[in-house]
Short mmCIF file of C-alpha atoms in Angstrom, two decimals:
data_model
loop_
_atom_site.label_atom_id
_atom_site.label_comp_id
_atom_site.label_asym_id
_atom_site.label_seq_id
_atom_site.Cartn_x
_atom_site.Cartn_y
_atom_site.Cartn_z
CA MET A 1 -9.42 84.64 93.82
CA THR A 2 -12.74 86.16 95.35
CA ASP A 3 -16.40 84.16 95.25
CA PRO A 4 -19.06 86.31 93.56
CA ASP A 5 -21.36 84.17 95.46
CA LYS A 6 -19.60 84.34 98.57
CA LYS A 7 -21.37 87.22 101.14
CA ILE A 8 -18.81 87.26 103.74
CA MET A 9 -15.06 86.96 103.36
CA LYS A 10 -12.08 87.26 105.30
CA VAL A 11 -9.38 89.75 104.81
CA ASP A 12 -6.13 90.20 106.51
CA ALA A 13 -6.49 93.59 108.37
CA LEU A 14 -2.77 94.86 107.68
CA HIS A 15 -1.79 93.33 104.61
CA PRO A 16 -5.74 92.78 102.60
CA ASP A 17 -5.51 90.96 99.28
CA HIS A 18 -6.40 93.61 96.65
CA SER A 19 -8.50 91.40 94.62
CA ILE A 20 -11.12 91.00 97.43
CA ILE A 21 -10.98 95.26 98.39
CA LYS A 22 -11.47 95.24 94.32
CA HIS A 23 -14.58 93.12 94.40
CA ALA A 24 -15.94 94.75 97.44
CA ALA A 25 -15.42 98.20 95.77
CA SER A 26 -17.39 97.01 92.49
CA ILE A 27 -20.12 96.05 95.15
CA ILE A 28 -20.43 99.98 95.93
CA HIS A 29 -20.38 100.95 92.46
CA ARG A 30 -23.40 99.00 92.21
CA GLY A 31 -24.93 101.04 95.02
CA GLY A 32 -24.36 98.08 97.47
CA VAL A 33 -23.46 98.28 101.15
CA VAL A 34 -20.44 96.90 102.48
CA VAL A 35 -19.48 96.25 105.81
CA PHE A 36 -15.63 96.74 106.62
CA PRO A 37 -13.13 96.94 109.39
CA ALA A 38 -12.19 100.25 110.51
CA ARG A 39 -9.68 100.80 113.45
CA SER A 40 -11.53 99.95 116.15
CA MET A 41 -15.28 98.98 115.05
CA TYR A 42 -16.91 97.61 111.83
CA GLY A 43 -18.43 99.98 109.44
CA LEU A 44 -20.82 100.35 106.51
CA ALA A 45 -19.46 101.79 103.42
CA ALA A 46 -21.85 102.71 100.47
CA ASP A 47 -21.58 105.01 97.49
CA ALA A 48 -21.89 108.68 99.30
CA MET A 49 -22.60 110.28 96.34
CA ASN A 50 -25.32 107.72 95.45
CA PRO A 51 -28.62 109.22 97.13
CA GLU A 52 -30.56 105.64 97.20
CA ALA A 53 -27.24 103.87 98.45
CA VAL A 54 -27.17 106.64 101.34
CA ASP A 55 -30.89 106.08 101.62
CA ARG A 56 -30.24 102.45 102.43
CA ILE A 57 -27.25 103.33 105.01
CA PHE A 58 -29.98 105.35 107.00
CA GLN A 59 -32.85 102.07 106.53
CA ILE A 60 -30.13 99.59 107.63
CA LYS A 61 -29.26 101.29 110.87
CA LYS A 62 -32.43 103.02 111.77
CA ARG A 63 -30.78 106.01 111.77
CA CYS A 64 -32.38 109.44 112.73
CA PRO A 65 -32.55 111.39 109.30
CA ALA A 66 -31.28 114.39 111.38
CA LYS A 67 -27.73 112.89 111.61
CA PRO A 68 -25.75 113.26 109.05
CA LEU A 69 -22.89 110.51 107.77
CA LEU A 70 -19.49 111.32 107.50
CA VAL A 71 -17.52 110.32 104.38
CA LEU A 72 -13.78 108.62 103.70
CA VAL A 73 -12.06 109.42 100.60
CA PRO A 74 -8.63 108.06 99.18
CA PRO A 75 -5.46 110.23 99.87
CA ASP A 76 -5.33 111.87 97.05
CA TYR A 77 -9.05 113.12 96.67
CA ASP A 78 -9.72 116.31 95.32
CA ILE A 79 -11.62 117.68 98.49
CA SER A 80 -12.95 120.54 96.18
CA LEU A 81 -15.42 118.25 94.79
CA VAL A 82 -17.43 118.00 97.94
CA ALA A 83 -16.55 121.27 99.82
CA GLU A 84 -17.27 124.82 98.69
CA GLU A 85 -13.75 125.97 99.99
CA ILE A 86 -10.90 124.62 101.55
CA PRO A 87 -9.62 127.39 104.41
CA GLU A 88 -5.66 127.16 104.97
CA LYS A 89 -6.14 125.99 108.04
CA ALA A 90 -8.01 122.74 106.98
CA ALA A 91 -5.32 122.22 104.69
CA MET A 92 -2.64 122.57 107.45
CA ILE A 93 -5.12 120.27 109.56
CA MET A 94 -5.13 117.56 106.58
CA ARG A 95 -1.58 118.05 106.02
CA LYS A 96 -0.61 117.23 109.99
CA PHE A 97 -3.41 114.41 110.75
CA TRP A 98 -4.32 112.62 107.36
CA PRO A 99 -4.60 109.53 107.01
CA GLY A 100 -6.05 109.22 110.34
CA LEU A 101 -8.59 109.76 113.05
CA VAL A 102 -9.43 113.36 112.32
CA THR A 103 -12.57 114.29 110.94
CA ILE A 104 -12.83 117.68 109.27
CA ILE A 105 -16.23 119.54 108.46
CA LEU A 106 -16.73 121.81 106.07
CA ALA A 107 -19.18 123.49 104.20
CA ALA A 108 -20.60 120.92 101.52
CA ARG A 109 -21.16 121.51 97.89
CA LYS A 110 -24.59 121.68 96.75
CA SER A 111 -24.04 118.58 94.42
CA ILE A 112 -24.03 116.22 97.68
CA PRO A 113 -26.72 114.38 98.78
CA GLU A 114 -29.03 116.38 101.12
CA ARG A 115 -29.51 113.04 102.98
CA LEU A 116 -25.95 112.81 103.65
CA THR A 117 -25.70 116.07 105.16
CA ALA A 118 -29.05 116.49 106.91
CA GLY A 119 -29.70 119.28 105.78
CA THR A 120 -26.86 120.79 107.78
CA GLY A 121 -24.97 122.35 104.64
CA LYS A 122 -21.74 120.55 106.01
CA ILE A 123 -20.03 117.69 105.30
CA GLY A 124 -17.77 115.26 107.66
CA ILE A 125 -14.52 114.25 105.94
CA ARG A 126 -11.78 111.97 106.61
CA VAL A 127 -8.98 110.07 104.65
CA PRO A 128 -8.45 106.65 106.92
CA GLY A 129 -5.45 105.11 107.69
CA ASN A 130 -6.67 101.47 108.39
CA PRO A 131 -5.46 99.65 105.46
CA VAL A 132 -8.78 98.01 105.01
CA ALA A 133 -11.07 101.01 104.92
CA SER A 134 -8.12 102.57 102.96
CA LEU A 135 -7.89 100.45 100.13
CA LEU A 136 -11.67 100.41 99.76
CA ALA A 137 -11.77 104.35 99.72
CA VAL A 138 -8.92 104.10 96.77
CA TYR A 139 -10.62 101.13 94.51
CA SER A 140 -13.98 103.07 94.94
CA GLY A 141 -12.48 106.04 94.03
CA ARG A 142 -15.14 108.14 95.45
CA PRO A 143 -16.70 109.20 98.91
CA ILE A 144 -17.91 106.56 100.89
CA THR A 145 -20.03 106.29 103.99
CA GLY A 146 -17.76 105.78 107.00
CA THR A 147 -20.68 105.22 109.66
CA SER A 148 -20.44 101.97 112.25
CA ALA A 149 -22.31 99.18 111.45
CA ASN A 150 -24.79 99.16 113.97
CA ILE A 151 -28.18 99.92 114.70
CA SER A 152 -28.12 103.49 115.54
CA GLU A 153 -27.45 104.08 119.15
CA LYS A 154 -26.90 100.33 119.95
CA ASP A 155 -23.20 99.02 120.71
CA SER A 156 -21.12 98.67 117.79
CA CYS A 157 -19.39 95.80 116.51
CA PHE A 158 -16.22 94.57 117.06
CA ARG A 159 -16.72 90.93 115.61
CA ILE A 160 -18.47 89.83 112.36
CA ASP A 161 -20.24 87.29 114.91
CA GLY A 162 -21.84 90.15 116.93
CA LEU A 163 -23.19 91.93 113.72
CA PRO A 164 -26.87 92.31 114.36
CA SER A 165 -28.85 89.64 112.16
CA GLU A 166 -30.90 92.65 110.59
CA ILE A 167 -27.83 94.27 109.37
CA LEU A 168 -26.08 91.49 108.01
CA GLU A 169 -29.29 90.25 106.02
CA ALA A 170 -29.65 93.79 104.74
CA VAL A 171 -25.89 93.99 103.19
CA ASP A 172 -24.40 92.90 99.98
CA PHE A 173 -20.86 92.22 100.96
CA VAL A 174 -18.94 91.69 104.28
CA LEU A 175 -15.28 92.15 104.89
CA ASP A 176 -14.29 89.85 107.78
CA ALA A 177 -10.89 91.02 109.45
CA GLY A 178 -11.43 89.15 112.75
CA GLU A 179 -11.83 90.73 116.08
CA LEU A 180 -11.19 94.60 116.05
CA GLU A 181 -9.33 96.41 119.28
CA GLY A 182 -13.00 97.68 120.06
CA GLY A 183 -13.28 100.52 122.77
CA LYS A 184 -15.41 103.13 123.62
CA PHE A 185 -15.79 106.15 121.02
CA ASN A 186 -14.54 108.65 123.54
CA GLN A 187 -11.64 106.49 124.83
CA GLN A 188 -10.21 106.76 121.20
CA ILE A 189 -7.61 109.19 119.84
CA LEU A 190 -10.10 111.06 118.01
CA ALA A 191 -10.85 114.36 116.70
CA PHE A 192 -13.25 116.46 115.17
CA VAL A 193 -12.29 119.87 113.12
CA GLN A 194 -14.87 122.13 112.38
CA LEU A 195 -14.59 124.94 109.67
CA ILE A 196 -16.75 127.61 109.85
CA SER A 197 -17.94 129.52 107.46
CA GLY A 198 -16.77 133.38 107.16
CA LYS A 199 -13.93 135.87 105.95
CA GLY A 200 -10.82 133.76 106.73
CA GLY A 201 -12.72 131.04 108.46
CA GLU A 202 -12.27 129.77 111.92
CA ALA A 203 -10.95 126.62 113.00
CA ALA A 204 -11.57 124.21 115.90
CA ILE A 205 -10.84 120.88 117.33
CA ARG A 206 -11.98 118.45 119.79
CA GLU A 207 -9.54 116.24 121.16
CA LEU A 208 -10.46 112.91 122.78
CA GLY A 209 -7.79 110.67 124.40
CA THR A 210 -3.83 111.52 123.99
CA GLY A 211 -1.53 111.73 121.12
CA LEU A 212 -2.59 114.30 118.51
CA GLY A 213 -0.35 116.87 120.11
CA LYS A 214 -0.95 120.79 119.97
CA SER A 215 -0.34 123.66 117.46
CA ASP A 216 -1.34 127.10 117.39
CA PHE A 217 -4.20 126.53 114.91
CA ILE A 218 -5.69 123.84 117.17
CA THR A 219 -7.96 124.87 119.95
CA PRO A 220 -9.18 121.83 122.20
CA LEU A 221 -13.25 121.94 123.07
CA VAL A 222 -14.83 119.61 125.55
CA LEU A 223 -17.00 117.15 123.97
CA GLY A 224 -18.43 119.22 121.27
CA VAL A 225 -21.12 119.01 119.34
CA ALA A 226 -19.49 116.90 116.44
CA ARG A 227 -19.66 113.88 118.08
CA ASP A 228 -23.44 113.98 119.09
CA ILE A 229 -24.09 114.56 115.05
CA TYR A 230 -21.68 111.91 113.74
CA GLY A 231 -21.38 109.40 116.39
CA SER A 232 -23.15 105.93 116.20
#
């Protein structure tokens, strides 16, 4: 059972109570902002298709408007609703690495809030592997923001008691899964894939850490632009 008046609720990181996640998703549907646990840090989720909700994320984080936000989507989400096209190379990467830590950057549909893409015309998309984040995306039924729950350029939050007070006051609901594994951004097994528009398209992936494996359609890049754009 969920208490509608309770702002912070405990949730099992591996086996979350569906009723709690549904309650969090209902808040997102109403334009609210929810703190949620990801693999190694807490994040801020809002309806990515709601311009006012996206604005709130930027305000809460004090995030530079020139930096776009990536989105999290459910496993069965129709990516064509947010992306102009899905090249075959992108589809191959999705099948190999989703759900997981791979963010794919595609040309965004014109209907996507400009604030979300920061005027780049591109959108970063990920299907999360974390059980709580995945269920939150499923019950939200739409793209949700997947940015970290911190003041921009400051340290990420691995415990709710480490959440900046101004963020805690500004959000509408908090899913507390206890202490997360933490770690620096560039020590995680993480990758960004950028698909550049053009005939047939080109694919490039930047690998950090190990464990993603190799394939003939993946080209490693060193500390690429994607981290600087979507990070923090």
